[in-house]
mmCIF file with all atom_site columns, C-alpha atoms in Angstrom:
data_model
loop_
_atom_site.group_PDB
_atom_site.id
_atom_site.type_symbol
_atom_site.label_atom_id
_atom_site.label_alt_id
_atom_site.label_comp_id
_atom_site.label_asym_id
_atom_site.label_entity_id
_atom_site.label_seq_id
_atom_site.pdbx_PDB_ins_code
_atom_site.Cartn_x
_atom_site.Cartn_y
_atom_site.Cartn_z
_atom_site.occupancy
_atom_site.B_iso_or_equiv
_atom_site.pdbx_formal_charge
_atom_site.auth_seq_id
_atom_site.auth_comp_id
_atom_site.auth_asym_id
_atom_site.auth_atom_id
_atom_site.pdbx_PDB_model_num
ATOM 1   C CA . UNK A 1 1   ? 121.526 78.927 117.901 1.00 0.00 ? 96  UNK A CA 1
ATOM 2   C CA . UNK A 1 2   ? 124.808 80.477 116.385 1.00 0.00 ? 97  UNK A CA 1
ATOM 3   C CA . UNK A 1 3   ? 126.019 77.001 115.868 1.00 0.00 ? 98  UNK A CA 1
ATOM 4   C CA . UNK A 1 4   ? 123.067 75.513 114.242 1.00 0.00 ? 99  UNK A CA 1
ATOM 5   C CA . UNK A 1 5   ? 122.331 78.130 112.034 1.00 0.00 ? 100 UNK A CA 1
ATOM 6   C CA . UNK A 1 6   ? 126.474 77.726 111.324 1.00 0.00 ? 101 UNK A CA 1
ATOM 7   C CA . UNK A 1 7   ? 125.850 74.489 110.499 1.00 0.00 ? 102 UNK A CA 1
ATOM 8   C CA . UNK A 1 8   ? 122.972 75.258 108.112 1.00 0.00 ? 103 UNK A CA 1
ATOM 9   C CA . UNK A 1 9   ? 124.990 77.595 106.153 1.00 0.00 ? 104 UNK A CA 1
ATOM 10  C CA . UNK A 1 10  ? 128.069 75.263 105.933 1.00 0.00 ? 105 UNK A CA 1
ATOM 11  C CA . UNK A 1 11  ? 125.266 72.272 104.670 1.00 0.00 ? 106 UNK A CA 1
ATOM 12  C CA . UNK A 1 12  ? 123.788 74.633 102.094 1.00 0.00 ? 107 UNK A CA 1
ATOM 13  C CA . UNK A 1 13  ? 127.279 75.682 100.649 1.00 0.00 ? 108 UNK A CA 1
ATOM 14  C CA . UNK A 1 14  ? 128.412 72.071 100.583 1.00 0.00 ? 109 UNK A CA 1
ATOM 15  C CA . UNK A 1 15  ? 124.984 71.306 98.259  1.00 0.00 ? 110 UNK A CA 1
ATOM 16  C CA . UNK A 1 16  ? 125.848 74.202 96.393  1.00 0.00 ? 111 UNK A CA 1
ATOM 17  C CA . UNK A 1 17  ? 129.004 73.304 95.511  1.00 0.00 ? 112 UNK A CA 1
ATOM 18  C CA . UNK A 1 18  ? 128.196 69.839 95.176  1.00 0.00 ? 113 UNK A CA 1
ATOM 19  C CA . UNK A 1 19  ? 125.906 71.254 92.225  1.00 0.00 ? 114 UNK A CA 1
ATOM 20  C CA . UNK A 1 20  ? 128.359 72.954 90.577  1.00 0.00 ? 115 UNK A CA 1
ATOM 21  C CA . UNK A 1 21  ? 129.951 69.950 90.238  1.00 0.00 ? 116 UNK A CA 1
ATOM 22  C CA . UNK A 1 22  ? 127.751 68.114 89.138  1.00 0.00 ? 117 UNK A CA 1
ATOM 23  C CA . UNK A 1 23  ? 127.057 70.396 86.242  1.00 0.00 ? 118 UNK A CA 1
ATOM 24  C CA . UNK A 1 24  ? 130.531 70.954 85.581  1.00 0.00 ? 119 UNK A CA 1
ATOM 25  C CA . UNK A 1 25  ? 131.012 66.785 85.227  1.00 0.00 ? 120 UNK A CA 1
ATOM 26  C CA . UNK A 1 26  ? 128.046 67.014 82.767  1.00 0.00 ? 121 UNK A CA 1
ATOM 27  C CA . UNK A 1 27  ? 129.537 69.476 80.805  1.00 0.00 ? 122 UNK A CA 1
ATOM 28  C CA . UNK A 1 28  ? 133.145 67.987 80.546  1.00 0.00 ? 123 UNK A CA 1
ATOM 29  C CA . UNK A 1 29  ? 131.729 65.166 79.572  1.00 0.00 ? 124 UNK A CA 1
ATOM 30  C CA . UNK A 1 30  ? 129.442 66.619 76.837  1.00 0.00 ? 125 UNK A CA 1
ATOM 31  C CA . UNK A 1 31  ? 132.687 68.470 75.675  1.00 0.00 ? 126 UNK A CA 1
ATOM 32  C CA . UNK A 1 32  ? 134.086 64.638 75.286  1.00 0.00 ? 127 UNK A CA 1
ATOM 33  C CA . UNK A 1 33  ? 131.338 63.553 73.467  1.00 0.00 ? 128 UNK A CA 1
ATOM 34  C CA . UNK A 1 34  ? 131.296 66.535 71.100  1.00 0.00 ? 129 UNK A CA 1
ATOM 35  C CA . UNK A 1 35  ? 134.942 66.391 70.614  1.00 0.00 ? 130 UNK A CA 1
ATOM 36  C CA . UNK A 1 36  ? 135.125 70.327 72.215  1.00 0.00 ? 131 UNK A CA 1
ATOM 37  C CA . UNK A 1 37  ? 138.922 71.292 73.359  1.00 0.00 ? 132 UNK A CA 1
ATOM 38  C CA . UNK A 1 38  ? 136.799 73.159 76.215  1.00 0.00 ? 133 UNK A CA 1
ATOM 39  C CA . UNK A 1 39  ? 136.721 70.022 77.542  1.00 0.00 ? 134 UNK A CA 1
ATOM 40  C CA . UNK A 1 40  ? 139.879 70.651 80.003  1.00 0.00 ? 135 UNK A CA 1
ATOM 41  C CA . UNK A 1 41  ? 138.932 73.805 80.952  1.00 0.00 ? 136 UNK A CA 1
ATOM 42  C CA . UNK A 1 42  ? 135.342 72.176 82.495  1.00 0.00 ? 137 UNK A CA 1
ATOM 43  C CA . UNK A 1 43  ? 137.641 69.318 84.156  1.00 0.00 ? 138 UNK A CA 1
ATOM 44  C CA . UNK A 1 44  ? 139.595 72.070 85.880  1.00 0.00 ? 139 UNK A CA 1
ATOM 45  C CA . UNK A 1 45  ? 136.347 73.940 87.115  1.00 0.00 ? 140 UNK A CA 1
ATOM 46  C CA . UNK A 1 46  ? 134.918 70.462 87.865  1.00 0.00 ? 141 UNK A CA 1
ATOM 47  C CA . UNK A 1 47  ? 138.042 69.618 90.411  1.00 0.00 ? 142 UNK A CA 1
ATOM 48  C CA . UNK A 1 48  ? 137.809 72.747 92.172  1.00 0.00 ? 143 UNK A CA 1
ATOM 49  C CA . UNK A 1 49  ? 134.092 72.391 92.834  1.00 0.00 ? 144 UNK A CA 1
ATOM 50  C CA . UNK A 1 50  ? 134.935 69.109 94.413  1.00 0.00 ? 145 UNK A CA 1
ATOM 51  C CA . UNK A 1 51  ? 137.608 70.310 96.379  1.00 0.00 ? 146 UNK A CA 1
ATOM 52  C CA . UNK A 1 52  ? 134.880 72.998 97.562  1.00 0.00 ? 147 UNK A CA 1
ATOM 53  C CA . UNK A 1 53  ? 132.222 70.635 98.287  1.00 0.00 ? 148 UNK A CA 1
ATOM 54  C CA . UNK A 1 54  ? 134.686 68.293 100.451 1.00 0.00 ? 149 UNK A CA 1
ATOM 55  C CA . UNK A 1 55  ? 135.946 70.797 101.913 1.00 0.00 ? 150 UNK A CA 1
ATOM 56  C CA . UNK A 1 56  ? 132.533 72.373 103.004 1.00 0.00 ? 151 UNK A CA 1
ATOM 57  C CA . UNK A 1 57  ? 130.339 68.923 103.808 1.00 0.00 ? 152 UNK A CA 1
ATOM 58  C CA . UNK A 1 58  ? 129.967 68.057 107.179 1.00 0.00 ? 153 UNK A CA 1
ATOM 59  C CA . UNK A 1 59  ? 130.890 64.888 108.592 1.00 0.00 ? 154 UNK A CA 1
ATOM 60  C CA . UNK A 1 60  ? 128.296 61.387 107.210 1.00 0.00 ? 155 UNK A CA 1
ATOM 61  C CA . UNK A 1 61  ? 127.031 63.834 104.328 1.00 0.00 ? 156 UNK A CA 1
ATOM 62  C CA . UNK A 1 62  ? 129.272 62.272 101.715 1.00 0.00 ? 157 UNK A CA 1
ATOM 63  C CA . UNK A 1 63  ? 126.517 59.902 100.329 1.00 0.00 ? 158 UNK A CA 1
ATOM 64  C CA . UNK A 1 64  ? 123.554 62.342 100.412 1.00 0.00 ? 159 UNK A CA 1
ATOM 65  C CA . UNK A 1 65  ? 125.662 64.996 98.956  1.00 0.00 ? 160 UNK A CA 1
ATOM 66  C CA . UNK A 1 66  ? 126.974 62.825 96.456  1.00 0.00 ? 161 UNK A CA 1
ATOM 67  C CA . UNK A 1 67  ? 123.672 61.926 95.418  1.00 0.00 ? 162 UNK A CA 1
ATOM 68  C CA . UNK A 1 68  ? 122.814 65.216 94.993  1.00 0.00 ? 163 UNK A CA 1
ATOM 69  C CA . UNK A 1 69  ? 125.477 66.140 92.943  1.00 0.00 ? 164 UNK A CA 1
ATOM 70  C CA . UNK A 1 70  ? 124.481 62.881 90.540  1.00 0.00 ? 165 UNK A CA 1
ATOM 71  C CA . UNK A 1 71  ? 121.511 63.948 90.011  1.00 0.00 ? 166 UNK A CA 1
ATOM 72  C CA . UNK A 1 72  ? 122.188 67.641 89.149  1.00 0.00 ? 167 UNK A CA 1
ATOM 73  C CA . UNK A 1 73  ? 124.674 65.988 86.939  1.00 0.00 ? 168 UNK A CA 1
ATOM 74  C CA . UNK A 1 74  ? 122.172 64.026 85.256  1.00 0.00 ? 169 UNK A CA 1
ATOM 75  C CA . UNK A 1 75  ? 119.721 67.131 84.957  1.00 0.00 ? 170 UNK A CA 1
ATOM 76  C CA . UNK A 1 76  ? 122.310 69.023 83.577  1.00 0.00 ? 171 UNK A CA 1
ATOM 77  C CA . UNK A 1 77  ? 123.219 66.413 81.093  1.00 0.00 ? 172 UNK A CA 1
ATOM 78  C CA . UNK A 1 78  ? 119.864 66.231 79.932  1.00 0.00 ? 173 UNK A CA 1
ATOM 79  C CA . UNK A 1 79  ? 119.696 70.120 79.197  1.00 0.00 ? 174 UNK A CA 1
ATOM 80  C CA . UNK A 1 80  ? 122.904 69.640 77.095  1.00 0.00 ? 175 UNK A CA 1
ATOM 81  C CA . UNK A 1 81  ? 121.528 66.481 75.022  1.00 0.00 ? 176 UNK A CA 1
ATOM 82  C CA . UNK A 1 82  ? 118.477 68.582 74.392  1.00 0.00 ? 177 UNK A CA 1
ATOM 83  C CA . UNK A 1 83  ? 120.834 71.620 73.223  1.00 0.00 ? 178 UNK A CA 1
ATOM 84  C CA . UNK A 1 84  ? 122.951 69.588 70.762  1.00 0.00 ? 179 UNK A CA 1
ATOM 85  C CA . UNK A 1 85  ? 120.339 67.043 69.250  1.00 0.00 ? 180 UNK A CA 1
ATOM 86  C CA . UNK A 1 86  ? 117.021 68.365 70.461  1.00 0.00 ? 181 UNK A CA 1
ATOM 87  C CA . UNK A 1 87  ? 114.733 68.112 67.410  1.00 0.00 ? 182 UNK A CA 1
ATOM 88  C CA . UNK A 1 88  ? 112.865 71.079 68.202  1.00 0.00 ? 183 UNK A CA 1
ATOM 89  C CA . UNK A 1 89  ? 114.834 74.204 67.803  1.00 0.00 ? 184 UNK A CA 1
ATOM 90  C CA . UNK A 1 90  ? 113.036 76.548 70.341  1.00 0.00 ? 185 UNK A CA 1
ATOM 91  C CA . UNK A 1 91  ? 113.422 73.721 73.076  1.00 0.00 ? 186 UNK A CA 1
ATOM 92  C CA . UNK A 1 92  ? 116.827 73.270 71.824  1.00 0.00 ? 187 UNK A CA 1
ATOM 93  C CA . UNK A 1 93  ? 117.938 76.833 72.587  1.00 0.00 ? 188 UNK A CA 1
ATOM 94  C CA . UNK A 1 94  ? 115.608 77.172 75.905  1.00 0.00 ? 189 UNK A CA 1
ATOM 95  C CA . UNK A 1 95  ? 118.072 74.357 77.354  1.00 0.00 ? 190 UNK A CA 1
ATOM 96  C CA . UNK A 1 96  ? 120.974 75.861 76.039  1.00 0.00 ? 191 UNK A CA 1
ATOM 97  C CA . UNK A 1 97  ? 120.339 79.082 77.622  1.00 0.00 ? 192 UNK A CA 1
ATOM 98  C CA . UNK A 1 98  ? 119.335 77.530 80.886  1.00 0.00 ? 193 UNK A CA 1
ATOM 99  C CA . UNK A 1 99  ? 122.655 75.116 81.061  1.00 0.00 ? 194 UNK A CA 1
ATOM 100 C CA . UNK A 1 100 ? 124.516 78.501 80.308  1.00 0.00 ? 195 UNK A CA 1
ATOM 101 C CA . UNK A 1 101 ? 122.583 80.255 82.936  1.00 0.00 ? 196 UNK A CA 1
ATOM 102 C CA . UNK A 1 102 ? 123.559 77.416 85.551  1.00 0.00 ? 197 UNK A CA 1
ATOM 103 C CA . UNK A 1 103 ? 127.194 77.065 84.609  1.00 0.00 ? 198 UNK A CA 1
ATOM 104 C CA . UNK A 1 104 ? 127.452 81.124 84.748  1.00 0.00 ? 199 UNK A CA 1
ATOM 105 C CA . UNK A 1 105 ? 126.175 81.121 88.321  1.00 0.00 ? 200 UNK A CA 1
ATOM 106 C CA . UNK A 1 106 ? 128.608 78.220 88.794  1.00 0.00 ? 201 UNK A CA 1
ATOM 107 C CA . UNK A 1 107 ? 131.685 80.268 87.757  1.00 0.00 ? 202 UNK A CA 1
ATOM 108 C CA . UNK A 1 108 ? 130.768 83.107 89.796  1.00 0.00 ? 203 UNK A CA 1
ATOM 109 C CA . UNK A 1 109 ? 131.369 81.245 92.998  1.00 0.00 ? 204 UNK A CA 1
ATOM 110 C CA . UNK A 1 110 ? 135.374 80.948 92.010  1.00 0.00 ? 205 UNK A CA 1
ATOM 111 C CA . UNK A 1 111 ? 137.450 83.439 92.647  1.00 0.00 ? 206 UNK A CA 1
ATOM 112 C CA . UNK A 1 112 ? 139.319 85.050 89.261  1.00 0.00 ? 207 UNK A CA 1
ATOM 113 C CA . UNK A 1 113 ? 136.289 83.947 87.170  1.00 0.00 ? 208 UNK A CA 1
#
């Protein structure tokens, strides 16, 4: 029983780190698009989460976790596009707030953040 629950929490942690990797990938690419000098900070955070993902995923889960990471990246990129280029100010603001909350939640997972 103890091993099964440890595997489940190990699994969940890898997926959480993969989500943050995807989110920071989207942030980094969006910063490049917007010529934002903060892109290098996002790149550093992305690299940290990629390492954490690799360290916590179970053998044989690479494809599934990569798929999850890409799905989250695309969803986060859509939020950033809406925030920057949306034609409805209220929706743009809401998208920006949601993206910022997700990134803030990820940053709490990094030591020293």
